[in-house]
mmCIF file of C-alpha atoms in Angstrom:
data_model
loop_
_atom_site.group_PDB
_atom_site.id
_atom_site.type_symbol
_atom_site.label_atom_id
_atom_site.label_comp_id
_atom_site.label_asym_id
_atom_site.label_seq_id
_atom_site.Cartn_x
_atom_site.Cartn_y
_atom_site.Cartn_z
ATOM 1 C CA MET A 1 15.310 0.869 -16.390
ATOM 2 C CA GLY A 2 17.477 3.218 -14.342
ATOM 3 C CA ASN A 3 20.381 3.236 -16.801
ATOM 4 C CA PRO A 4 21.831 6.494 -18.234
ATOM 5 C CA THR A 5 19.614 6.230 -21.315
ATOM 6 C CA THR A 6 16.481 6.076 -19.166
ATOM 7 C CA THR A 7 17.661 9.040 -17.128
ATOM 8 C CA THR A 8 18.313 11.027 -20.305
ATOM 9 C CA VAL A 9 14.838 10.200 -21.613
ATOM 10 C CA LEU A 10 13.211 11.296 -18.343
ATOM 11 C CA ASP A 11 15.215 14.527 -18.334
ATOM 12 C CA GLY A 12 14.022 15.114 -21.893
ATOM 13 C CA ILE A 13 10.408 14.582 -20.831
ATOM 14 C CA THR A 14 10.908 17.017 -17.967
ATOM 15 C CA ALA A 15 12.234 19.634 -20.374
ATOM 16 C CA ARG A 16 9.304 19.147 -22.746
ATOM 17 C CA VAL A 17 6.786 19.449 -19.912
ATOM 18 C CA ALA A 18 8.463 22.677 -18.793
ATOM 19 C CA ALA A 19 8.273 24.018 -22.351
ATOM 20 C CA VAL A 20 4.543 23.321 -22.750
ATOM 21 C CA LEU A 21 3.284 25.949 -20.342
ATOM 22 C CA ASP A 22 4.616 28.527 -17.912
ATOM 23 C CA PRO A 23 2.713 27.866 -14.659
ATOM 24 C CA ARG A 24 2.772 31.585 -13.938
ATOM 25 C CA GLY A 25 0.389 32.112 -16.845
ATOM 26 C CA LEU A 26 -2.481 30.034 -15.467
ATOM 27 C CA GLY A 27 -4.379 33.141 -14.463
ATOM 28 C CA GLY A 28 -5.244 33.801 -18.081
ATOM 29 C CA MET A 29 -6.961 30.455 -18.668
ATOM 30 C CA SER A 30 -10.700 29.886 -18.712
ATOM 31 C CA GLU A 31 -12.178 28.020 -15.769
ATOM 32 C CA ASP A 32 -12.879 24.896 -17.829
ATOM 33 C CA ASP A 33 -9.396 24.917 -19.335
ATOM 34 C CA LEU A 34 -7.896 25.355 -15.889
ATOM 35 C CA LEU A 35 -9.785 22.338 -14.536
ATOM 36 C CA SER A 36 -8.841 20.268 -17.589
ATOM 37 C CA LEU A 37 -5.208 21.224 -17.077
ATOM 38 C CA LEU A 38 -5.462 20.279 -13.419
ATOM 39 C CA ALA A 39 -6.822 16.834 -14.303
ATOM 40 C CA ALA A 40 -4.186 16.279 -16.984
ATOM 41 C CA THR A 41 -1.445 17.328 -14.579
ATOM 42 C CA GLU A 42 -2.673 14.787 -12.056
ATOM 43 C CA ARG A 43 -2.664 12.039 -14.688
ATOM 44 C CA LEU A 44 0.976 12.840 -15.359
ATOM 45 C CA GLY A 45 1.688 13.108 -11.646
ATOM 46 C CA ARG A 46 0.312 9.647 -10.924
ATOM 47 C CA ARG A 47 2.737 8.140 -13.426
ATOM 48 C CA VAL A 48 5.541 10.019 -11.706
ATOM 49 C CA ASP A 49 4.233 8.834 -8.323
ATOM 50 C CA ALA A 50 4.627 5.231 -9.431
ATOM 51 C CA LEU A 51 8.252 5.824 -10.413
ATOM 52 C CA ARG A 52 8.981 7.673 -7.194
ATOM 53 C CA VAL A 53 7.407 5.025 -4.995
ATOM 54 C CA LEU A 54 8.891 1.984 -6.711
ATOM 55 C CA ALA A 55 12.326 3.625 -6.805
ATOM 56 C CA ALA A 56 12.021 4.361 -3.086
ATOM 57 C CA GLY A 57 11.106 0.730 -2.468
ATOM 58 C CA GLU A 58 14.220 -0.438 -4.308
ATOM 59 C CA VAL A 59 16.399 2.001 -2.369
ATOM 60 C CA ALA A 60 14.928 0.630 0.860
ATOM 61 C CA GLU A 61 15.562 -2.947 -0.238
ATOM 62 C CA LEU A 62 19.197 -2.181 -1.096
ATOM 63 C CA SER A 63 19.614 -0.399 2.249
ATOM 64 C CA ARG A 64 17.910 -2.911 4.560
ATOM 65 C CA ASN A 65 19.463 -3.580 7.958
ATOM 66 C CA GLU A 66 20.470 -7.142 7.071
ATOM 67 C CA VAL A 67 23.169 -5.953 4.658
ATOM 68 C CA GLY A 68 24.715 -3.629 7.235
ATOM 69 C CA ARG A 69 27.546 -1.405 6.034
ATOM 70 C CA CYS A 70 27.287 -2.922 2.565
ATOM 71 C CA GLY A 71 23.845 -1.399 2.119
ATOM 72 C CA LEU A 72 23.262 1.440 -0.314
ATOM 73 C CA ALA A 73 22.383 4.047 2.313
ATOM 74 C CA ALA A 74 25.385 3.190 4.475
ATOM 75 C CA ARG A 75 27.762 3.365 1.517
ATOM 76 C CA LYS A 76 26.411 6.810 0.699
ATOM 77 C CA GLY A 77 27.029 8.002 4.263
ATOM 78 C CA CYS A 78 23.396 7.913 5.398
ATOM 79 C CA ARG A 79 21.882 6.300 8.467
ATOM 80 C CA ASN A 80 19.052 4.669 6.547
ATOM 81 C CA SER A 81 17.110 4.662 3.294
ATOM 82 C CA ALA A 82 14.850 7.516 4.420
ATOM 83 C CA GLU A 83 17.799 9.827 4.958
ATOM 84 C CA LEU A 84 19.261 8.855 1.584
ATOM 85 C CA LEU A 85 15.945 9.568 -0.112
ATOM 86 C CA GLU A 86 15.671 12.914 1.660
ATOM 87 C CA ARG A 87 19.064 13.940 0.303
ATOM 88 C CA VAL A 88 18.743 12.653 -3.249
ATOM 89 C CA ALA A 89 15.095 13.628 -3.807
ATOM 90 C CA GLN A 90 15.297 16.740 -1.609
ATOM 91 C CA VAL A 91 12.062 15.881 0.170
ATOM 92 C CA SER A 92 10.976 15.957 3.789
ATOM 93 C CA GLY A 93 11.458 13.043 6.142
ATOM 94 C CA ASP A 94 7.697 12.455 6.204
ATOM 95 C CA THR A 95 7.542 12.267 2.404
ATOM 96 C CA ALA A 96 10.549 9.942 2.268
ATOM 97 C CA ARG A 97 9.056 7.563 4.837
ATOM 98 C CA LYS A 98 5.678 7.640 3.082
ATOM 99 C CA ARG A 99 7.250 6.678 -0.241
ATOM 100 C CA ILE A 100 9.378 3.968 1.347
ATOM 101 C CA LYS A 101 6.491 2.372 3.262
ATOM 102 C CA THR A 102 4.363 2.303 0.132
ATOM 103 C CA GLY A 103 7.278 1.287 -2.077
ATOM 104 C CA ARG A 104 8.114 -1.728 0.086
ATOM 105 C CA ALA A 105 4.504 -2.864 -0.129
ATOM 106 C CA VAL A 106 4.113 -2.550 -3.912
ATOM 107 C CA ARG A 107 7.472 -3.809 -5.182
ATOM 108 C CA GLY A 108 7.906 -7.398 -6.350
ATOM 109 C CA ARG A 109 9.748 -9.756 -4.041
ATOM 110 C CA LEU A 110 12.107 -12.708 -4.252
ATOM 111 C CA SER A 111 11.685 -15.899 -2.250
ATOM 112 C CA LEU A 112 14.627 -17.498 -0.458
ATOM 113 C CA SER A 113 14.985 -19.781 -3.472
ATOM 114 C CA GLY A 114 15.124 -16.806 -5.845
ATOM 115 C CA GLU A 115 11.578 -17.213 -7.140
ATOM 116 C CA ARG A 116 9.863 -13.978 -8.184
ATOM 117 C CA LEU A 117 6.854 -13.276 -5.972
ATOM 118 C CA PRO A 118 4.063 -10.729 -6.415
ATOM 119 C CA ALA A 119 4.070 -7.566 -4.369
ATOM 120 C CA GLN A 120 2.475 -7.640 -0.935
ATOM 121 C CA PHE A 121 -0.115 -5.203 -2.307
ATOM 122 C CA ALA A 122 -0.170 -6.262 -5.944
ATOM 123 C CA VAL A 123 -3.543 -4.648 -6.717
ATOM 124 C CA VAL A 124 -2.287 -1.297 -5.444
ATOM 125 C CA ALA A 125 0.915 -1.776 -7.450
ATOM 126 C CA ASP A 126 -1.004 -2.434 -10.673
ATOM 127 C CA ALA A 127 -3.209 0.621 -10.126
ATOM 128 C CA MET A 128 -0.209 2.851 -9.489
ATOM 129 C CA VAL A 129 1.652 1.634 -12.569
ATOM 130 C CA ALA A 130 -1.506 2.120 -14.658
ATOM 131 C CA GLY A 131 -1.780 5.686 -13.363
ATOM 132 C CA THR A 132 -5.241 5.208 -11.879
ATOM 133 C CA ILE A 133 -4.284 6.028 -8.279
ATOM 134 C CA GLY A 134 -1.598 8.260 -6.843
ATOM 135 C CA LEU A 135 0.660 8.139 -3.821
ATOM 136 C CA ASP A 136 -1.809 9.504 -1.278
ATOM 137 C CA SER A 137 -4.487 6.907 -2.035
ATOM 138 C CA ALA A 138 -1.942 4.098 -2.319
ATOM 139 C CA HIS A 139 -0.375 5.025 1.008
ATOM 140 C CA ALA A 140 -3.789 5.263 2.674
ATOM 141 C CA ILE A 141 -4.589 1.699 1.590
ATOM 142 C CA VAL A 142 -1.199 0.282 2.534
ATOM 143 C CA ALA A 143 -1.026 2.085 5.863
ATOM 144 C CA GLY A 144 -4.602 1.170 6.744
ATOM 145 C CA LEU A 145 -4.296 -2.521 5.973
ATOM 146 C CA THR A 146 -0.858 -2.974 7.570
ATOM 147 C CA ALA A 147 -2.092 -1.510 10.842
ATOM 148 C CA LEU A 148 -4.266 -4.527 11.678
ATOM 149 C CA THR A 149 -3.790 -5.758 15.232
ATOM 150 C CA HIS A 150 -4.942 -9.308 14.438
ATOM 151 C CA PRO A 151 -3.719 -11.524 11.581
ATOM 152 C CA VAL A 152 -6.134 -12.188 8.732
ATOM 153 C CA GLY A 153 -5.958 -14.515 5.761
ATOM 154 C CA ARG A 154 -4.312 -13.382 2.545
ATOM 155 C CA ASP A 155 -7.585 -13.747 0.625
ATOM 156 C CA VAL A 156 -9.399 -11.553 3.140
ATOM 157 C CA LEU A 157 -6.711 -8.876 3.004
ATOM 158 C CA GLN A 158 -6.745 -8.926 -0.791
ATOM 159 C CA ALA A 159 -10.527 -8.528 -0.822
ATOM 160 C CA ALA A 160 -10.181 -5.383 1.273
ATOM 161 C CA GLU A 161 -7.334 -4.114 -0.915
ATOM 162 C CA THR A 162 -9.315 -4.740 -4.106
ATOM 163 C CA ALA A 163 -12.388 -2.946 -2.767
ATOM 164 C CA LEU A 164 -10.360 0.076 -1.677
ATOM 165 C CA VAL A 165 -8.521 0.326 -4.995
ATOM 166 C CA ALA A 166 -11.844 0.100 -6.844
ATOM 167 C CA ALA A 167 -13.213 2.953 -4.734
ATOM 168 C CA ALA A 168 -10.080 5.018 -5.383
ATOM 169 C CA CYS A 169 -10.494 4.433 -9.139
ATOM 170 C CA GLY A 170 -14.257 5.011 -9.178
ATOM 171 C CA ALA A 171 -14.899 1.516 -10.447
ATOM 172 C CA THR A 172 -17.780 0.451 -8.223
ATOM 173 C CA GLU A 173 -21.538 1.019 -8.184
ATOM 174 C CA LEU A 174 -21.173 2.674 -4.803
ATOM 175 C CA SER A 175 -18.266 4.836 -5.996
ATOM 176 C CA PRO A 176 -18.823 5.597 -9.703
ATOM 177 C CA VAL A 177 -16.601 8.647 -9.221
ATOM 178 C CA ALA A 178 -13.082 8.162 -7.878
ATOM 179 C CA CYS A 179 -12.880 8.790 -4.141
ATOM 180 C CA ALA A 180 -10.394 11.329 -2.818
ATOM 181 C CA ALA A 181 -7.431 10.114 -0.785
ATOM 182 C CA ASP A 182 -8.974 11.252 2.520
ATOM 183 C CA ASP A 183 -12.111 9.232 1.723
ATOM 184 C CA ILE A 184 -9.939 6.191 1.000
ATOM 185 C CA ARG A 185 -8.152 6.696 4.304
ATOM 186 C CA ASN A 186 -11.491 6.740 6.114
ATOM 187 C CA GLN A 187 -12.691 3.653 4.247
ATOM 188 C CA ALA A 188 -9.462 1.844 5.097
ATOM 189 C CA GLY A 189 -10.160 2.684 8.732
ATOM 190 C CA VAL A 190 -13.592 1.066 8.465
ATOM 191 C CA TRP A 191 -12.053 -2.037 6.890
ATOM 192 C CA ARG A 192 -9.467 -2.170 9.656
ATOM 193 C CA MET A 193 -12.167 -1.959 12.313
ATOM 194 C CA PHE A 194 -14.143 -4.840 10.783
ATOM 195 C CA LEU A 195 -11.119 -7.019 10.093
ATOM 196 C CA ASP A 196 -9.696 -6.491 13.559
ATOM 197 C CA GLN A 197 -12.983 -7.662 15.053
ATOM 198 C CA ASP A 198 -13.213 -10.868 13.034
ATOM 199 C CA GLY A 199 -11.534 -10.753 9.631
ATOM 200 C CA SER A 200 -12.653 -14.048 8.153
ATOM 201 C CA GLN A 201 -16.318 -13.656 9.053
ATOM 202 C CA ARG A 202 -16.613 -9.932 8.538
ATOM 203 C CA VAL A 203 -15.182 -9.617 5.065
ATOM 204 C CA SER A 204 -18.460 -10.522 3.350
ATOM 205 C CA ASP A 205 -20.280 -7.969 5.471
ATOM 206 C CA CYS A 206 -17.726 -5.298 4.544
ATOM 207 C CA LEU A 207 -18.207 -5.933 0.844
ATOM 208 C CA CYS A 208 -21.957 -5.476 1.195
ATOM 209 C CA LYS A 209 -22.034 -2.449 3.485
ATOM 210 C CA SER A 210 -23.333 0.577 1.639
ATOM 211 C CA HIS A 211 -20.937 2.916 3.425
ATOM 212 C CA ILE A 212 -17.743 1.025 2.436
#
């Protein structure tokens, strides 16, 4: 992945997408067709989100402070990975930082011994790669659960992550329809409030609360 062949394939996909429909002609579509197109576009966009985010995470890893001037960003004349992403992707600083924060959390890691470790937020990573959640929901979960002021156990954090991803996918009895990113952000705030109070004892309560 990331070699010239992959880039050529992606450029080919981009060209085919552009050839399918001129966005300026949407005004002539029926309402139902327009909504179907909107949903299909988002399904495609979520796949692209996963590539964007994981690529940003790799750029951040190759540009981390520990490698100094040998880092990718420094060698490209940038102060940090966010600036490099801004230039290459032509996005805003806020978008670059959002992708990098999420990308760091969902990329696989290596231990000091070289052992491959799962991502910090492996459930979010799997959902992004599967195209079931996009960047906004993924970032809301990552940002919400990394803002805890008190440490909690890994199992407790994963329970919160799993519940939030399920809500974002619409895979729960309480959320049979996928929740919007703003709803996920609010739910992550509720989880943070409970976990900051007493993570280990509150997690069961959080799972049972009807408003989570």
